[in-house]
Amino acid sequence: MDTLEQPNLTRYAALLPDTGEPGFGVYVHWPFCAAKCPYCDFNSHVRHQPVDQERFTAAFLKEMATVRQLSGPKTVTSVFLGGGTPSLMDPSTVAAILDGIGKHWHMSDGIEITMEANPSSVEAERFRGYRAAGVNRVSLGVQALNDRDLKFLGRLHDVADALKAIKLARDIFPRMSFDLIYARPNQTVEEWERELKEAISYAVDHLSLYQLTIEEGTPFFGLHKAGKLIVPDGDQSALLYEATQEITAREGLPAYEVSNHARPGAESRHNLTYWRYGDYAGIGPGAHGRLTRGSMKIATATERKPESWLDLVERDGHGMLDQEQLGYDEQADELLLMGLRLKEGVDLARWQQLSGRDPDPKREEFLLEHGFIERIGNSRLRCTPSGMLILDSVVADLAC
């Protein structure tokens, strides 16, 4: 396997400083993929005829105008182009979308603009076009660093494609991240450690490392239910997770969220907006949003099927099917659910203001005694590494 030169770890984008505040993000969902991966339950669709990008671009811009009326004036701190496979978009489409965001909200110099890309759809000319449009961070869906597992995961690229994409991304974009999936069938801790160390030698500043989960409605779900797909059990998954934390911390990319690792200062600003429970506009088929209006927070959700969304936007100015007002208890639960994923934990004063109460002392004492949570001074509460392994249970206990 070809190797890459060590990255220049001092080469970061000139981002706005992270104040620790949630900020305001804009998420744009491009719903199309060249192929549907067997583990994926995201809102992604394969179309065998070319997508009318001009028509979809006009719809994105039209829905932005509606969402801008809901959000009011905001300063955007991050933009995320997700999917699907946004790197199937023409650079001119990306440029028009970013220009539209700048028209409807204020975009300061130095905001983070991330685009997801698959190695199979990467071309140098397209990457340069995305960079010229304003994208300053790319997130690559590498998923594995051996061809056997890439084939198992249904990916269209091989390792050679992945390495080419990583090199191009490092050469063209100020910041780059890539994803890997672990806890794959028959994967040993030793194999994962070797693969992870190799990944770290390529990564500039950020890695997203996810355990393979079997989601209902996917081809993998049917295979797993039939006993034809065996994934690591709980004990093996815990060993793989612990190895992940140890190696990334030792190599200078500690976890700042349960599945995300970064060199200090290179955390994903957009994802921090979600986890810090900030507001964000969701644009496009199947996109979700959270928008504060007065004392209420509105949860928005759009039509998932691309063509149906397109018809709705052209008729009504938006594809939103739901605008639910979240009560204080619901907001408090969401704040807890999102914030406990972070190493920095949850702002207790904010949670208490929303929920109108303190954490249940008996439940908190139980979790403290068993080493699942810890206080950071008097102002924050966070999960310990042991607590991260049972995060859902911890959240459920504290939210009661």
Short mmCIF file of N, CA and C in Angstrom, two decimals, residues 129-253:
data_model
loop_
_atom_site.label_atom_id
_atom_site.label_comp_id
_atom_site.label_asym_id
_atom_site.label_seq_id
_atom_site.Cartn_x
_atom_site.Cartn_y
_atom_site.Cartn_z
N GLY A 129 -13.11 23.36 -7.50
CA GLY A 129 -14.33 24.14 -7.68
C GLY A 129 -15.08 24.34 -6.38
N TYR A 130 -15.14 23.31 -5.53
CA TYR A 130 -15.80 23.45 -4.23
C TYR A 130 -15.03 24.43 -3.35
N ARG A 131 -13.72 24.36 -3.41
CA ARG A 131 -12.91 25.28 -2.60
C ARG A 131 -13.13 26.72 -3.05
N ALA A 132 -13.18 26.92 -4.38
CA ALA A 132 -13.41 28.26 -4.90
C ALA A 132 -14.80 28.78 -4.51
N ALA A 133 -15.75 27.86 -4.34
CA ALA A 133 -17.10 28.25 -3.94
C ALA A 133 -17.17 28.68 -2.49
N GLY A 134 -16.18 28.27 -1.69
CA GLY A 134 -16.15 28.68 -0.29
C GLY A 134 -16.02 27.54 0.71
N VAL A 135 -16.08 26.29 0.25
CA VAL A 135 -15.92 25.16 1.17
C VAL A 135 -14.50 25.17 1.73
N ASN A 136 -14.37 25.12 3.07
CA ASN A 136 -13.03 25.12 3.66
C ASN A 136 -12.76 23.89 4.54
N ARG A 137 -13.69 22.95 4.52
CA ARG A 137 -13.49 21.70 5.27
C ARG A 137 -14.22 20.60 4.54
N VAL A 138 -13.55 19.47 4.34
CA VAL A 138 -14.17 18.33 3.68
C VAL A 138 -14.16 17.14 4.62
N SER A 139 -15.24 16.37 4.58
CA SER A 139 -15.37 15.16 5.39
C SER A 139 -15.55 13.98 4.45
N LEU A 140 -14.57 13.09 4.42
CA LEU A 140 -14.54 11.99 3.47
C LEU A 140 -15.13 10.72 4.09
N GLY A 141 -16.00 10.05 3.35
CA GLY A 141 -16.57 8.79 3.81
C GLY A 141 -15.70 7.62 3.43
N VAL A 142 -14.54 7.49 4.08
CA VAL A 142 -13.60 6.42 3.75
C VAL A 142 -14.13 5.07 4.25
N GLN A 143 -14.47 4.96 5.53
CA GLN A 143 -15.14 3.84 6.20
C GLN A 143 -14.25 2.64 6.50
N ALA A 144 -13.25 2.34 5.69
CA ALA A 144 -12.33 1.24 5.99
C ALA A 144 -11.07 1.43 5.18
N LEU A 145 -9.98 0.83 5.65
CA LEU A 145 -8.69 0.94 4.95
C LEU A 145 -8.19 -0.41 4.49
N ASN A 146 -9.13 -1.31 4.18
CA ASN A 146 -8.76 -2.53 3.46
C ASN A 146 -9.88 -2.85 2.47
N ASP A 147 -9.49 -3.38 1.32
CA ASP A 147 -10.44 -3.58 0.23
C ASP A 147 -11.51 -4.61 0.56
N ARG A 148 -11.16 -5.62 1.36
CA ARG A 148 -12.15 -6.64 1.72
C ARG A 148 -13.34 -6.02 2.44
N ASP A 149 -13.06 -5.20 3.44
CA ASP A 149 -14.15 -4.61 4.22
C ASP A 149 -14.86 -3.50 3.46
N LEU A 150 -14.16 -2.80 2.59
CA LEU A 150 -14.84 -1.81 1.75
C LEU A 150 -15.88 -2.49 0.86
N LYS A 151 -15.55 -3.65 0.33
CA LYS A 151 -16.51 -4.40 -0.49
C LYS A 151 -17.68 -4.87 0.37
N PHE A 152 -17.38 -5.37 1.58
CA PHE A 152 -18.43 -5.81 2.49
C PHE A 152 -19.39 -4.67 2.83
N LEU A 153 -18.86 -3.46 3.00
CA LEU A 153 -19.67 -2.30 3.35
C LEU A 153 -20.40 -1.68 2.15
N GLY A 154 -20.17 -2.26 0.98
CA GLY A 154 -20.87 -1.78 -0.21
C GLY A 154 -20.32 -0.49 -0.79
N ARG A 155 -19.09 -0.15 -0.44
CA ARG A 155 -18.51 1.09 -0.93
C ARG A 155 -18.07 0.95 -2.38
N LEU A 156 -18.14 2.04 -3.14
CA LEU A 156 -17.76 2.01 -4.54
C LEU A 156 -16.28 2.28 -4.76
N HIS A 157 -15.57 2.68 -3.71
CA HIS A 157 -14.15 2.97 -3.85
C HIS A 157 -13.32 1.84 -3.25
N ASP A 158 -12.02 1.82 -3.61
CA ASP A 158 -11.07 0.92 -2.97
C ASP A 158 -10.07 1.77 -2.18
N VAL A 159 -9.09 1.10 -1.57
CA VAL A 159 -8.14 1.83 -0.73
C VAL A 159 -7.34 2.84 -1.55
N ALA A 160 -6.98 2.47 -2.78
CA ALA A 160 -6.22 3.39 -3.63
C ALA A 160 -7.02 4.67 -3.88
N ASP A 161 -8.33 4.52 -4.13
CA ASP A 161 -9.18 5.71 -4.30
C ASP A 161 -9.22 6.55 -3.04
N ALA A 162 -9.30 5.88 -1.89
CA ALA A 162 -9.36 6.59 -0.62
C ALA A 162 -8.11 7.42 -0.39
N LEU A 163 -6.95 6.81 -0.64
CA LEU A 163 -5.69 7.53 -0.42
C LEU A 163 -5.54 8.71 -1.38
N LYS A 164 -6.01 8.52 -2.61
CA LYS A 164 -5.97 9.62 -3.58
C LYS A 164 -6.85 10.77 -3.09
N ALA A 165 -8.05 10.42 -2.59
CA ALA A 165 -8.97 11.45 -2.11
C ALA A 165 -8.42 12.19 -0.89
N ILE A 166 -7.80 11.45 0.02
CA ILE A 166 -7.21 12.06 1.21
C ILE A 166 -6.11 13.04 0.81
N LYS A 167 -5.26 12.63 -0.12
CA LYS A 167 -4.17 13.52 -0.55
C LYS A 167 -4.72 14.78 -1.23
N LEU A 168 -5.70 14.60 -2.10
CA LEU A 168 -6.30 15.76 -2.76
C LEU A 168 -6.93 16.71 -1.75
N ALA A 169 -7.65 16.13 -0.80
CA ALA A 169 -8.32 16.96 0.20
C ALA A 169 -7.30 17.75 1.01
N ARG A 170 -6.21 17.10 1.39
CA ARG A 170 -5.18 17.80 2.16
C ARG A 170 -4.51 18.90 1.36
N ASP A 171 -4.38 18.66 0.06
CA ASP A 171 -3.72 19.66 -0.78
C ASP A 171 -4.61 20.87 -1.06
N ILE A 172 -5.92 20.67 -1.09
CA ILE A 172 -6.83 21.71 -1.58
C ILE A 172 -7.58 22.42 -0.45
N PHE A 173 -7.96 21.69 0.60
CA PHE A 173 -8.78 22.29 1.67
C PHE A 173 -7.94 22.56 2.91
N PRO A 174 -8.23 23.66 3.61
CA PRO A 174 -7.49 23.94 4.85
C PRO A 174 -7.70 22.88 5.92
N ARG A 175 -8.89 22.26 5.94
CA ARG A 175 -9.19 21.27 6.99
C ARG A 175 -9.85 20.05 6.36
N MET A 176 -9.55 18.88 6.93
CA MET A 176 -10.05 17.64 6.37
C MET A 176 -10.29 16.64 7.48
N SER A 177 -11.39 15.90 7.36
CA SER A 177 -11.71 14.81 8.27
C SER A 177 -12.09 13.60 7.44
N PHE A 178 -11.99 12.41 8.03
CA PHE A 178 -12.63 11.29 7.37
C PHE A 178 -13.22 10.32 8.38
N ASP A 179 -14.19 9.53 7.87
CA ASP A 179 -14.94 8.60 8.70
C ASP A 179 -14.39 7.19 8.55
N LEU A 180 -14.43 6.43 9.65
CA LEU A 180 -14.18 5.00 9.62
C LEU A 180 -15.26 4.30 10.42
N ILE A 181 -15.64 3.11 9.97
CA ILE A 181 -16.58 2.26 10.69
C ILE A 181 -15.79 1.08 11.27
N TYR A 182 -15.95 0.83 12.56
CA TYR A 182 -15.29 -0.33 13.17
C TYR A 182 -16.32 -1.22 13.83
N ALA A 183 -15.84 -2.24 14.56
CA ALA A 183 -16.72 -3.31 15.07
C ALA A 183 -17.37 -4.04 13.89
N ARG A 184 -16.57 -4.27 12.86
CA ARG A 184 -17.02 -5.03 11.70
C ARG A 184 -16.92 -6.53 12.01
N PRO A 185 -17.62 -7.38 11.25
CA PRO A 185 -17.58 -8.82 11.53
C PRO A 185 -16.15 -9.36 11.57
N ASN A 186 -15.86 -10.12 12.62
CA ASN A 186 -14.57 -10.81 12.80
C ASN A 186 -13.40 -9.86 12.99
N GLN A 187 -13.65 -8.59 13.25
CA GLN A 187 -12.56 -7.64 13.43
C GLN A 187 -11.96 -7.80 14.83
N THR A 188 -10.66 -7.99 14.90
CA THR A 188 -9.99 -8.11 16.19
C THR A 188 -9.51 -6.74 16.65
N VAL A 189 -9.21 -6.63 17.93
CA VAL A 189 -8.68 -5.39 18.47
C VAL A 189 -7.35 -5.05 17.81
N GLU A 190 -6.52 -6.07 17.60
CA GLU A 190 -5.20 -5.84 16.99
C GLU A 190 -5.33 -5.30 15.56
N GLU A 191 -6.27 -5.86 14.79
CA GLU A 191 -6.49 -5.37 13.42
C GLU A 191 -6.97 -3.93 13.43
N TRP A 192 -7.89 -3.62 14.32
CA TRP A 192 -8.41 -2.26 14.40
C TRP A 192 -7.33 -1.29 14.85
N GLU A 193 -6.50 -1.67 15.78
CA GLU A 193 -5.42 -0.79 16.23
C GLU A 193 -4.49 -0.44 15.07
N ARG A 194 -4.14 -1.44 14.25
CA ARG A 194 -3.25 -1.18 13.10
C ARG A 194 -3.93 -0.23 12.11
N GLU A 195 -5.21 -0.48 11.84
CA GLU A 195 -5.94 0.36 10.88
C GLU A 195 -6.09 1.79 11.40
N LEU A 196 -6.36 1.92 12.68
CA LEU A 196 -6.54 3.24 13.27
C LEU A 196 -5.23 4.03 13.27
N LYS A 197 -4.13 3.38 13.59
CA LYS A 197 -2.83 4.06 13.55
C LYS A 197 -2.50 4.51 12.13
N GLU A 198 -2.84 3.69 11.15
CA GLU A 198 -2.62 4.07 9.76
C GLU A 198 -3.47 5.29 9.42
N ALA A 199 -4.73 5.28 9.85
CA ALA A 199 -5.63 6.42 9.58
C ALA A 199 -5.08 7.70 10.18
N ILE A 200 -4.60 7.62 11.41
CA ILE A 200 -4.08 8.81 12.09
C ILE A 200 -2.87 9.36 11.34
N SER A 201 -2.09 8.49 10.72
CA SER A 201 -0.92 8.97 9.97
C SER A 201 -1.34 9.75 8.73
N TYR A 202 -2.57 9.57 8.25
CA TYR A 202 -3.07 10.30 7.09
C TYR A 202 -3.88 11.53 7.46
N ALA A 203 -4.57 11.48 8.58
CA ALA A 203 -5.55 12.52 8.91
C ALA A 203 -4.87 13.83 9.26
N VAL A 204 -5.45 14.93 8.82
CA VAL A 204 -4.90 16.23 9.16
C VAL A 204 -5.26 16.60 10.60
N ASP A 205 -6.54 16.60 10.92
CA ASP A 205 -6.89 17.11 12.25
C ASP A 205 -8.10 16.46 12.89
N HIS A 206 -8.84 15.62 12.17
CA HIS A 206 -10.12 15.15 12.70
C HIS A 206 -10.46 13.76 12.15
N LEU A 207 -10.99 12.89 13.01
CA LEU A 207 -11.50 11.59 12.60
C LEU A 207 -12.86 11.36 13.24
N SER A 208 -13.80 10.81 12.46
CA SER A 208 -15.08 10.35 13.00
C SER A 208 -15.07 8.84 12.95
N LEU A 209 -15.22 8.20 14.11
CA LEU A 209 -15.03 6.75 14.25
C LEU A 209 -16.30 6.15 14.84
N TYR A 210 -17.02 5.41 14.01
CA TYR A 210 -18.34 4.90 14.39
C TYR A 210 -18.33 3.38 14.47
N GLN A 211 -18.98 2.85 15.50
CA GLN A 211 -19.19 1.41 15.54
C GLN A 211 -20.31 1.05 14.56
N LEU A 212 -20.13 -0.07 13.86
CA LEU A 212 -21.15 -0.56 12.94
C LEU A 212 -22.42 -0.89 13.72
N THR A 213 -23.50 -0.27 13.35
CA THR A 213 -24.79 -0.56 13.97
C THR A 213 -25.73 -1.13 12.91
N ILE A 214 -26.56 -2.04 13.34
CA ILE A 214 -27.51 -2.69 12.43
C ILE A 214 -28.84 -1.96 12.54
N GLU A 215 -29.19 -1.20 11.50
CA GLU A 215 -30.38 -0.35 11.53
C GLU A 215 -31.53 -1.04 10.82
N GLU A 216 -32.70 -0.97 11.45
CA GLU A 216 -33.89 -1.58 10.86
C GLU A 216 -34.19 -0.96 9.50
N GLY A 217 -34.57 -1.80 8.56
CA GLY A 217 -34.90 -1.33 7.23
C GLY A 217 -33.74 -1.38 6.25
N THR A 218 -32.55 -1.72 6.73
CA THR A 218 -31.40 -1.83 5.84
C THR A 218 -31.17 -3.29 5.45
N PRO A 219 -30.46 -3.56 4.34
CA PRO A 219 -30.13 -4.94 3.99
C PRO A 219 -29.38 -5.67 5.09
N PHE A 220 -28.50 -4.96 5.80
CA PHE A 220 -27.77 -5.61 6.90
C PHE A 220 -28.71 -6.08 8.00
N PHE A 221 -29.82 -5.38 8.20
CA PHE A 221 -30.77 -5.78 9.25
C PHE A 221 -31.35 -7.16 8.94
N GLY A 222 -31.74 -7.36 7.68
CA GLY A 222 -32.29 -8.66 7.29
C GLY A 222 -31.27 -9.77 7.42
N LEU A 223 -30.04 -9.51 7.01
CA LEU A 223 -28.98 -10.52 7.12
C LEU A 223 -28.68 -10.85 8.58
N HIS A 224 -28.66 -9.81 9.41
CA HIS A 224 -28.38 -10.02 10.83
C HIS A 224 -29.51 -10.81 11.48
N LYS A 225 -30.73 -10.48 11.16
CA LYS A 225 -31.88 -11.17 11.73
C LYS A 225 -31.89 -12.65 11.33
N ALA A 226 -31.42 -12.94 10.13
CA ALA A 226 -31.38 -14.32 9.64
C ALA A 226 -30.15 -15.08 10.12
N GLY A 227 -29.29 -14.41 10.89
CA GLY A 227 -28.09 -15.06 11.39
C GLY A 227 -26.96 -15.16 10.39
N LYS A 228 -27.08 -14.41 9.29
CA LYS A 228 -26.05 -14.47 8.25
C LYS A 228 -25.01 -13.36 8.38
N LEU A 229 -25.22 -12.45 9.32
CA LEU A 229 -24.28 -11.36 9.58
C LEU A 229 -24.07 -11.26 11.08
N ILE A 230 -22.89 -11.59 11.53
CA ILE A 230 -22.58 -11.59 12.95
C ILE A 230 -21.64 -10.44 13.24
N VAL A 231 -22.05 -9.54 14.12
CA VAL A 231 -21.19 -8.41 14.52
C VAL A 231 -20.64 -8.69 15.91
N PRO A 232 -19.56 -8.01 16.30
CA PRO A 232 -18.99 -8.23 17.63
C PRO A 232 -20.02 -8.05 18.74
N ASP A 233 -19.90 -8.90 19.77
CA ASP A 233 -20.83 -8.78 20.90
C ASP A 233 -20.46 -7.58 21.77
N GLY A 234 -21.21 -7.39 22.84
CA GLY A 234 -21.01 -6.21 23.68
C GLY A 234 -19.63 -6.11 24.27
N ASP A 235 -19.09 -7.23 24.74
CA ASP A 235 -17.76 -7.21 25.35
C ASP A 235 -16.69 -6.86 24.32
N GLN A 236 -16.77 -7.47 23.12
CA GLN A 236 -15.79 -7.18 22.08
C GLN A 236 -15.92 -5.73 21.61
N SER A 237 -17.15 -5.25 21.47
CA SER A 237 -17.36 -3.85 21.07
C SER A 237 -16.76 -2.89 22.08
N ALA A 238 -16.90 -3.23 23.38
CA ALA A 238 -16.33 -2.38 24.43
C ALA A 238 -14.81 -2.35 24.34
N LEU A 239 -14.19 -3.50 24.04
CA LEU A 239 -12.74 -3.55 23.89
C LEU A 239 -12.29 -2.71 22.69
N LEU A 240 -13.03 -2.77 21.60
CA LEU A 240 -12.70 -1.98 20.42
C LEU A 240 -12.85 -0.48 20.72
N TYR A 241 -13.90 -0.13 21.46
CA TYR A 241 -14.12 1.27 21.83
C TYR A 241 -12.98 1.77 22.72
N GLU A 242 -12.60 0.97 23.71
CA GLU A 242 -11.54 1.38 24.64
C GLU A 242 -10.21 1.53 23.90
N ALA A 243 -9.92 0.63 22.96
CA ALA A 243 -8.70 0.76 22.16
C ALA A 243 -8.73 2.04 21.33
N THR A 244 -9.91 2.38 20.82
CA THR A 244 -10.06 3.61 20.04
C THR A 244 -9.72 4.83 20.87
N GLN A 245 -10.26 4.88 22.10
CA GLN A 245 -10.01 6.03 22.96
C GLN A 245 -8.53 6.13 23.33
N GLU A 246 -7.93 5.00 23.64
CA GLU A 246 -6.53 5.00 24.08
C GLU A 246 -5.60 5.46 22.97
N ILE A 247 -5.78 4.91 21.78
CA ILE A 247 -4.86 5.23 20.67
C ILE A 247 -5.03 6.67 20.22
N THR A 248 -6.27 7.13 20.05
CA THR A 248 -6.47 8.50 19.58
C THR A 248 -5.95 9.52 20.60
N ALA A 249 -6.15 9.24 21.88
CA ALA A 249 -5.63 10.17 22.91
C ALA A 249 -4.11 10.21 22.87
N ARG A 250 -3.50 9.04 22.75
CA ARG A 250 -2.04 8.98 22.73
C ARG A 250 -1.45 9.68 21.51
N GLU A 251 -2.19 9.64 20.39
CA GLU A 251 -1.68 10.22 19.14
C GLU A 251 -2.11 11.67 18.96
N GLY A 252 -2.74 12.27 19.96
CA GLY A 252 -3.06 13.69 19.90
C GLY A 252 -4.40 14.04 19.30
N LEU A 253 -5.28 13.03 19.11
CA LEU A 253 -6.64 13.29 18.63
C LEU A 253 -7.63 12.73 19.65
#
